[in-house]
Coordinates of C-alpha atoms and ligand atoms in Angstrom, one line a residue:
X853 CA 112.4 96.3 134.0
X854 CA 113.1 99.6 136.0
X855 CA 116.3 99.6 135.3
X856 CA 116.2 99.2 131.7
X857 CA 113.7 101.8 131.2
X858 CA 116.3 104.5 133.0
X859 CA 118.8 103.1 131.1
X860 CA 116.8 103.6 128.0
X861 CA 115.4 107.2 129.0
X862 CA 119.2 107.9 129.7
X863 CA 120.4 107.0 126.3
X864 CA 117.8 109.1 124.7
X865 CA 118.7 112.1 126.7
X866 CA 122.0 111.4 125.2
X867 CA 120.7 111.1 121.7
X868 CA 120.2 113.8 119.2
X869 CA 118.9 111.2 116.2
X870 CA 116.3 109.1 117.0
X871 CA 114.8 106.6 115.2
X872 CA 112.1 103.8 115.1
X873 CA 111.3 100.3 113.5
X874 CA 107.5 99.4 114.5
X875 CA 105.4 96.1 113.9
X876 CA 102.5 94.9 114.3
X877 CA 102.8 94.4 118.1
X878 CA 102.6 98.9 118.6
X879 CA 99.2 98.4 117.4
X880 CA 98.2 95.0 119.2
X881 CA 97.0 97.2 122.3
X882 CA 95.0 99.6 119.8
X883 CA 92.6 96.7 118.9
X884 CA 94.2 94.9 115.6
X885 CA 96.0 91.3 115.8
X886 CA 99.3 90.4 115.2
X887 CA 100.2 88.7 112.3
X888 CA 102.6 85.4 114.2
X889 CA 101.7 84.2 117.4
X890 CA 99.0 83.3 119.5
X891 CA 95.9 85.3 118.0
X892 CA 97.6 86.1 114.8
X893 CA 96.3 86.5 111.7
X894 CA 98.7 84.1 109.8
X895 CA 97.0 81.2 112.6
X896 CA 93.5 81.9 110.8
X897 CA 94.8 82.3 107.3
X898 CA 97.7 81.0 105.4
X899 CA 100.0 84.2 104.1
X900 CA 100.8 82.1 100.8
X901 CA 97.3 82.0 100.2
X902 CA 96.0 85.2 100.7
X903 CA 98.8 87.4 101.4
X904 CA 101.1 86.7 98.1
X905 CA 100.5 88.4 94.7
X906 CA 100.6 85.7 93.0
X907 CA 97.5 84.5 95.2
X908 CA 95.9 88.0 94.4
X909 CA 96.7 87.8 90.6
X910 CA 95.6 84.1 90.6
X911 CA 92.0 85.0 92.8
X912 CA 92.0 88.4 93.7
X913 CA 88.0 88.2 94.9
X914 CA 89.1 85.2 97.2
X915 CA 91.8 87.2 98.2
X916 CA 89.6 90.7 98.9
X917 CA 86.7 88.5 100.6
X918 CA 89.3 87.2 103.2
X919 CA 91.9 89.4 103.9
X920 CA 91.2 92.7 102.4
X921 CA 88.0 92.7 104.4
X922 CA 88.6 91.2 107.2
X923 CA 91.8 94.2 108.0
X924 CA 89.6 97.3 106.4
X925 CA 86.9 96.2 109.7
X926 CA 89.9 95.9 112.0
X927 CA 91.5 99.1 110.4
X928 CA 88.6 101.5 110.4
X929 CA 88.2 101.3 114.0
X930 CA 91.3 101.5 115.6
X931 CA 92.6 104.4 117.4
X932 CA 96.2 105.3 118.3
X933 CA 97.2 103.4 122.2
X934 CA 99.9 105.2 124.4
X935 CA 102.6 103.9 122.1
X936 CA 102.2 105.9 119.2
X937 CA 101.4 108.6 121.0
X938 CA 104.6 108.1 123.1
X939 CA 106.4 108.5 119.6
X940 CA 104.8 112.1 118.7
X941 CA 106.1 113.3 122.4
X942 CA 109.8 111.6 121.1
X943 CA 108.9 113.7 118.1
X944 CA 107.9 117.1 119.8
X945 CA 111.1 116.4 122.5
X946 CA 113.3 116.9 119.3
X947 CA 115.1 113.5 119.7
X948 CA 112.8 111.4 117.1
X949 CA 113.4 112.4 113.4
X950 CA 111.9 109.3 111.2
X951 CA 109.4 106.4 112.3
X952 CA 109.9 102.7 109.9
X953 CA 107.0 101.1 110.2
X954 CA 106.0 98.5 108.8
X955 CA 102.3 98.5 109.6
X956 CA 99.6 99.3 107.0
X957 CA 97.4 100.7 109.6
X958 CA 98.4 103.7 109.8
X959 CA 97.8 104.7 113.5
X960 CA 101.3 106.7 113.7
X961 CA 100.0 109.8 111.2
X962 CA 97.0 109.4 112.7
X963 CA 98.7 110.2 116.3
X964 CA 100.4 113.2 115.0
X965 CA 103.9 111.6 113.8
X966 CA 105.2 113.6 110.8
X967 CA 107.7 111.4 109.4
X968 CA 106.7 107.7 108.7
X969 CA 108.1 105.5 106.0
X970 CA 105.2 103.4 105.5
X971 CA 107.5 100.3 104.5
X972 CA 104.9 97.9 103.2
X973 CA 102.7 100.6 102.0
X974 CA 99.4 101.9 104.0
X975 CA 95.6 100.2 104.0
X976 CA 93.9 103.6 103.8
X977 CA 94.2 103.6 99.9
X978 CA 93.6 101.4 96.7
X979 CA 95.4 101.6 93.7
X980 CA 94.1 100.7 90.3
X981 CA 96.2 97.8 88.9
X982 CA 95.7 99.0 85.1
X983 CA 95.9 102.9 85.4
X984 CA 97.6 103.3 88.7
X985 CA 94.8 105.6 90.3
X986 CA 94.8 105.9 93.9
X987 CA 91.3 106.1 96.0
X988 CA 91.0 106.5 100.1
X989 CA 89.9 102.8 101.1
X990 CA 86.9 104.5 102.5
X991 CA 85.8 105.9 99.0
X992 CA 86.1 102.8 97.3
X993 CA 82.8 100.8 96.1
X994 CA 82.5 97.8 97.8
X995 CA 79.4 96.5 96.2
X996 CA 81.6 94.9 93.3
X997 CA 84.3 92.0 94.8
X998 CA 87.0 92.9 93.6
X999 CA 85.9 96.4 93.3
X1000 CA 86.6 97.9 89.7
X1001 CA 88.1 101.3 88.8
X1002 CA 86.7 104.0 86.3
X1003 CA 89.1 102.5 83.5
X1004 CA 88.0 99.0 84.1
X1005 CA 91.1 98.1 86.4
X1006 CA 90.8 96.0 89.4
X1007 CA 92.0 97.8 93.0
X1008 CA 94.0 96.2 95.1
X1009 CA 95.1 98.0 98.6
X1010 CA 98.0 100.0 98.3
X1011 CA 100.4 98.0 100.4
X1012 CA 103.1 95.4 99.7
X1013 CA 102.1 91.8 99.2
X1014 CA 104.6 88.9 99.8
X1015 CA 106.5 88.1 96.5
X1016 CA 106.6 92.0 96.0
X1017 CA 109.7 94.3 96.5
X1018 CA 109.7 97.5 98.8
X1019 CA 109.1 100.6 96.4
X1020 CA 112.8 101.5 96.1
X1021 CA 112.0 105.7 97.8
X1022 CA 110.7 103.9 100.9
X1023 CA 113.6 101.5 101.0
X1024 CA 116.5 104.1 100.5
X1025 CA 114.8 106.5 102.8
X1026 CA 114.9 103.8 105.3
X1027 CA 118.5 102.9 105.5
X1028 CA 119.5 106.4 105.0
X1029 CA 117.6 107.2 108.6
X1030 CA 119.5 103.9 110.2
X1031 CA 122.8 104.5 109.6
X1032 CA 122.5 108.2 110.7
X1033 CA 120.7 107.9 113.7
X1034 CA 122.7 107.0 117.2
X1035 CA 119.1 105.2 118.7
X1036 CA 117.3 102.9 116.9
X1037 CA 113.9 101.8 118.7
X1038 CA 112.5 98.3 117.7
X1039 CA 109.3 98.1 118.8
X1040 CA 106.7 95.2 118.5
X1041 CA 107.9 93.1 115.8
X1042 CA 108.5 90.1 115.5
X1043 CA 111.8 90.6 112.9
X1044 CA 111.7 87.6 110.8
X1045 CA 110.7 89.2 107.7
X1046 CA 113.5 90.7 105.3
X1047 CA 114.4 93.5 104.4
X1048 CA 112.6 95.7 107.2
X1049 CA 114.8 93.0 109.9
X1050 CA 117.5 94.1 108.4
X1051 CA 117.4 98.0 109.5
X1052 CA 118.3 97.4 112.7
X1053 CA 121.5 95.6 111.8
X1054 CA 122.5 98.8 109.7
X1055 CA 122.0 101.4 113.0
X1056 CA 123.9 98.9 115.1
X1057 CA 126.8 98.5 112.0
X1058 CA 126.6 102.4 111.9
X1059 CA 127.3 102.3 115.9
X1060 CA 123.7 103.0 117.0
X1061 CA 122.3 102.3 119.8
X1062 CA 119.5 99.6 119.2
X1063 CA 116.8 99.2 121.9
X1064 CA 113.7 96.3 121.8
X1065 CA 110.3 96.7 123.3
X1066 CA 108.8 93.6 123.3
X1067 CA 107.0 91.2 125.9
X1068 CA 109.0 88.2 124.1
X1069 CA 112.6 87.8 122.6
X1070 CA 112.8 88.2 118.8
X1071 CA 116.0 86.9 116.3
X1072 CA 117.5 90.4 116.8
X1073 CA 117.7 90.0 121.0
X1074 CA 121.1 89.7 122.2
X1075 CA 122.4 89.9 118.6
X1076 CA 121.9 93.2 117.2
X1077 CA 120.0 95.0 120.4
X1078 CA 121.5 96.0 123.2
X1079 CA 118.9 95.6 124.9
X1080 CA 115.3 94.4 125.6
X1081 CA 112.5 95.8 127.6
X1082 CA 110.0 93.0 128.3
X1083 CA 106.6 94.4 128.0
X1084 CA 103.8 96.0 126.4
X1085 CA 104.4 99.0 123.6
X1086 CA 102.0 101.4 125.4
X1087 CA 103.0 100.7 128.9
X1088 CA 106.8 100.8 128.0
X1089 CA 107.1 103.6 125.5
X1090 CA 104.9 105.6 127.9
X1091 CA 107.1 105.2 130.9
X1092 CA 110.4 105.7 128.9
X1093 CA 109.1 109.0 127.8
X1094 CA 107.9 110.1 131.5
X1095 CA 111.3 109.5 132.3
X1096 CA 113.3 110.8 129.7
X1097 CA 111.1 114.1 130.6
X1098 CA 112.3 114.1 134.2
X1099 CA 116.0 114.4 132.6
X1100 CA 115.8 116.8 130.3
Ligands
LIG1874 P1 104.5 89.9 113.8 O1 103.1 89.5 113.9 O2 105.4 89.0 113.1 O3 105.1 90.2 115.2 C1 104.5 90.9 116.2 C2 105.5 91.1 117.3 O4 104.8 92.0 118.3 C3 105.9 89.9 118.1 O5 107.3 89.9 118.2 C4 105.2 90.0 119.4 O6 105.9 89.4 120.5 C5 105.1 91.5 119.6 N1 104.0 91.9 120.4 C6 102.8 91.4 120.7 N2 102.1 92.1 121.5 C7 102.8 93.2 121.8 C8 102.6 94.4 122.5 N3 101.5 94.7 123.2 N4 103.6 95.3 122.5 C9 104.7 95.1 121.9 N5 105.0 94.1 121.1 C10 104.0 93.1 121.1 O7 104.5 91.4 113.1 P2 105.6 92.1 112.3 O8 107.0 91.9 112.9 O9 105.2 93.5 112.1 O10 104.0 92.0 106.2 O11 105.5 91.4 110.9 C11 106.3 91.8 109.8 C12 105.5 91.7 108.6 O12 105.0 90.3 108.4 C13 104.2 92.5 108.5 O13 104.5 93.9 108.1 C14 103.4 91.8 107.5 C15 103.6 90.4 108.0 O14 103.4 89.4 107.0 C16 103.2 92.4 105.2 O15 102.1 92.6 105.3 C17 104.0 92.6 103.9

């Protein structure tokens, strides 16, 4: 693993245009569970049946009792781990422009990253499915399942359900920041869900380099990365950064 962490630390010194796809696994040492995999949410629940709009439109209080609930008590607590913070000193080293994240969680604002393209929306708001208004999570009464709007709407969390496109801002913004940057970090996912598996394809097409931190191979290993570091988001991202600070 030494080696491939000089190696990456070297090709970000090289860089000017940095980039980064996150999943769940950036936050899986902050405290929340990953969706596949041993401990993973989809294990408890099926995603069909409470993950899908057509699942929330069919039942939406079987949906907010389950899911909605069980990810605001995970969410609410959770704090940013050495990984996202590892991605603000990228950031403040002028070699990381835009993060792609797919996570609703949104640990990497709350670490101090300034550009995220919160790809499948964020958990911190609601959205009123009638008049569109939004409301901090936080601020939204709970004492109603599903909780009701001013206008009579229901909310539902502003993130993207399965069966839903990406808003089209979030997905031109985040091919735009592929193809121009020359490193592409994929970091903790699992890349099996389309499109946001597909922005690493784009850097590489665009002649990126495209680096995984992961502790297990993914789809994209040995096809579209160059490489994989084997390990834990916070352990790796912090010792890539150490090092890329000894070269510069
Ligand atoms: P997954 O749960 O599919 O994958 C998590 C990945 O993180 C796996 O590849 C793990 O090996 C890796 N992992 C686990 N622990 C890690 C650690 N400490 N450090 C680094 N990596 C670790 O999560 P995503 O790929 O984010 O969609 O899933 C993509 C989408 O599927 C999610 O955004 C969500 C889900 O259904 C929606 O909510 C729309």
């Amino acid at each position: 693993m030494e080696d491939l962490i000089k190696r990456a630390a070297q090709d970000l010194a090289e860089a000017k245009n940095v980039a980064a796809l996150t999943g769940a696994g950036i936050s899986v040492e902050s405290g929340i569970p990953p969706f596949r995999g041993k401990g993973g949410l989809w294990e408890k629940i099926d995603p069909m049946e409470y993950a899908h709009i057509d699942a929330f439109m069919r039942d939406p209080v079987k949906v907010w009792n389950v899911l909605i609930k069980e990810m605001k008590d995970i969410v609410d607590q959770a704090q940013p781990n050495a990984a996202h913070k590892g991605l603000v000193r990228l950031e403040k080293l002028g070699k990381l422009k835009t993060i792609i994240t797919q996570n609703v969680d949104g640990l990497h604002q709350l670490a101090g990253s300034t550009d995220v393209i919160e790809f499948h929306g964020n958990f911190a708001w609601q959205r009123c499915m009638d008049c569109d208004r939004r409301l901090k999570t936080r601020n939204v009464d709970m004492s109603q399942i599903p909780p009701h709007c001013e206008c009579g709407g229901i909310f539902r969390p502003d993130c993207v359900f399965f069966g839903e496109l990406i808003p089209p801002q979030h997905l031109s913004r985040s091919q735009l920041a592929a193809a121009q940057c020359d490193v592409m970090l994929v970091i903790g996912t699992s890349a099996v869900v389309q499109p946001a598996s597909y922005i690493p394809v784009i850097s590489k097409e665009a002649g990126a380099r495209v680096i995984e931190i992961n502790p297990e191979r993914t789809p994209l290993t040995g096809a579209v990365s160059d490489y994989l570091i084997t390990g834990k988001a916070g352990e790796v991202t912090g010792r890539i950064v150490a090092e890329l600070e000894r070269l510069l």
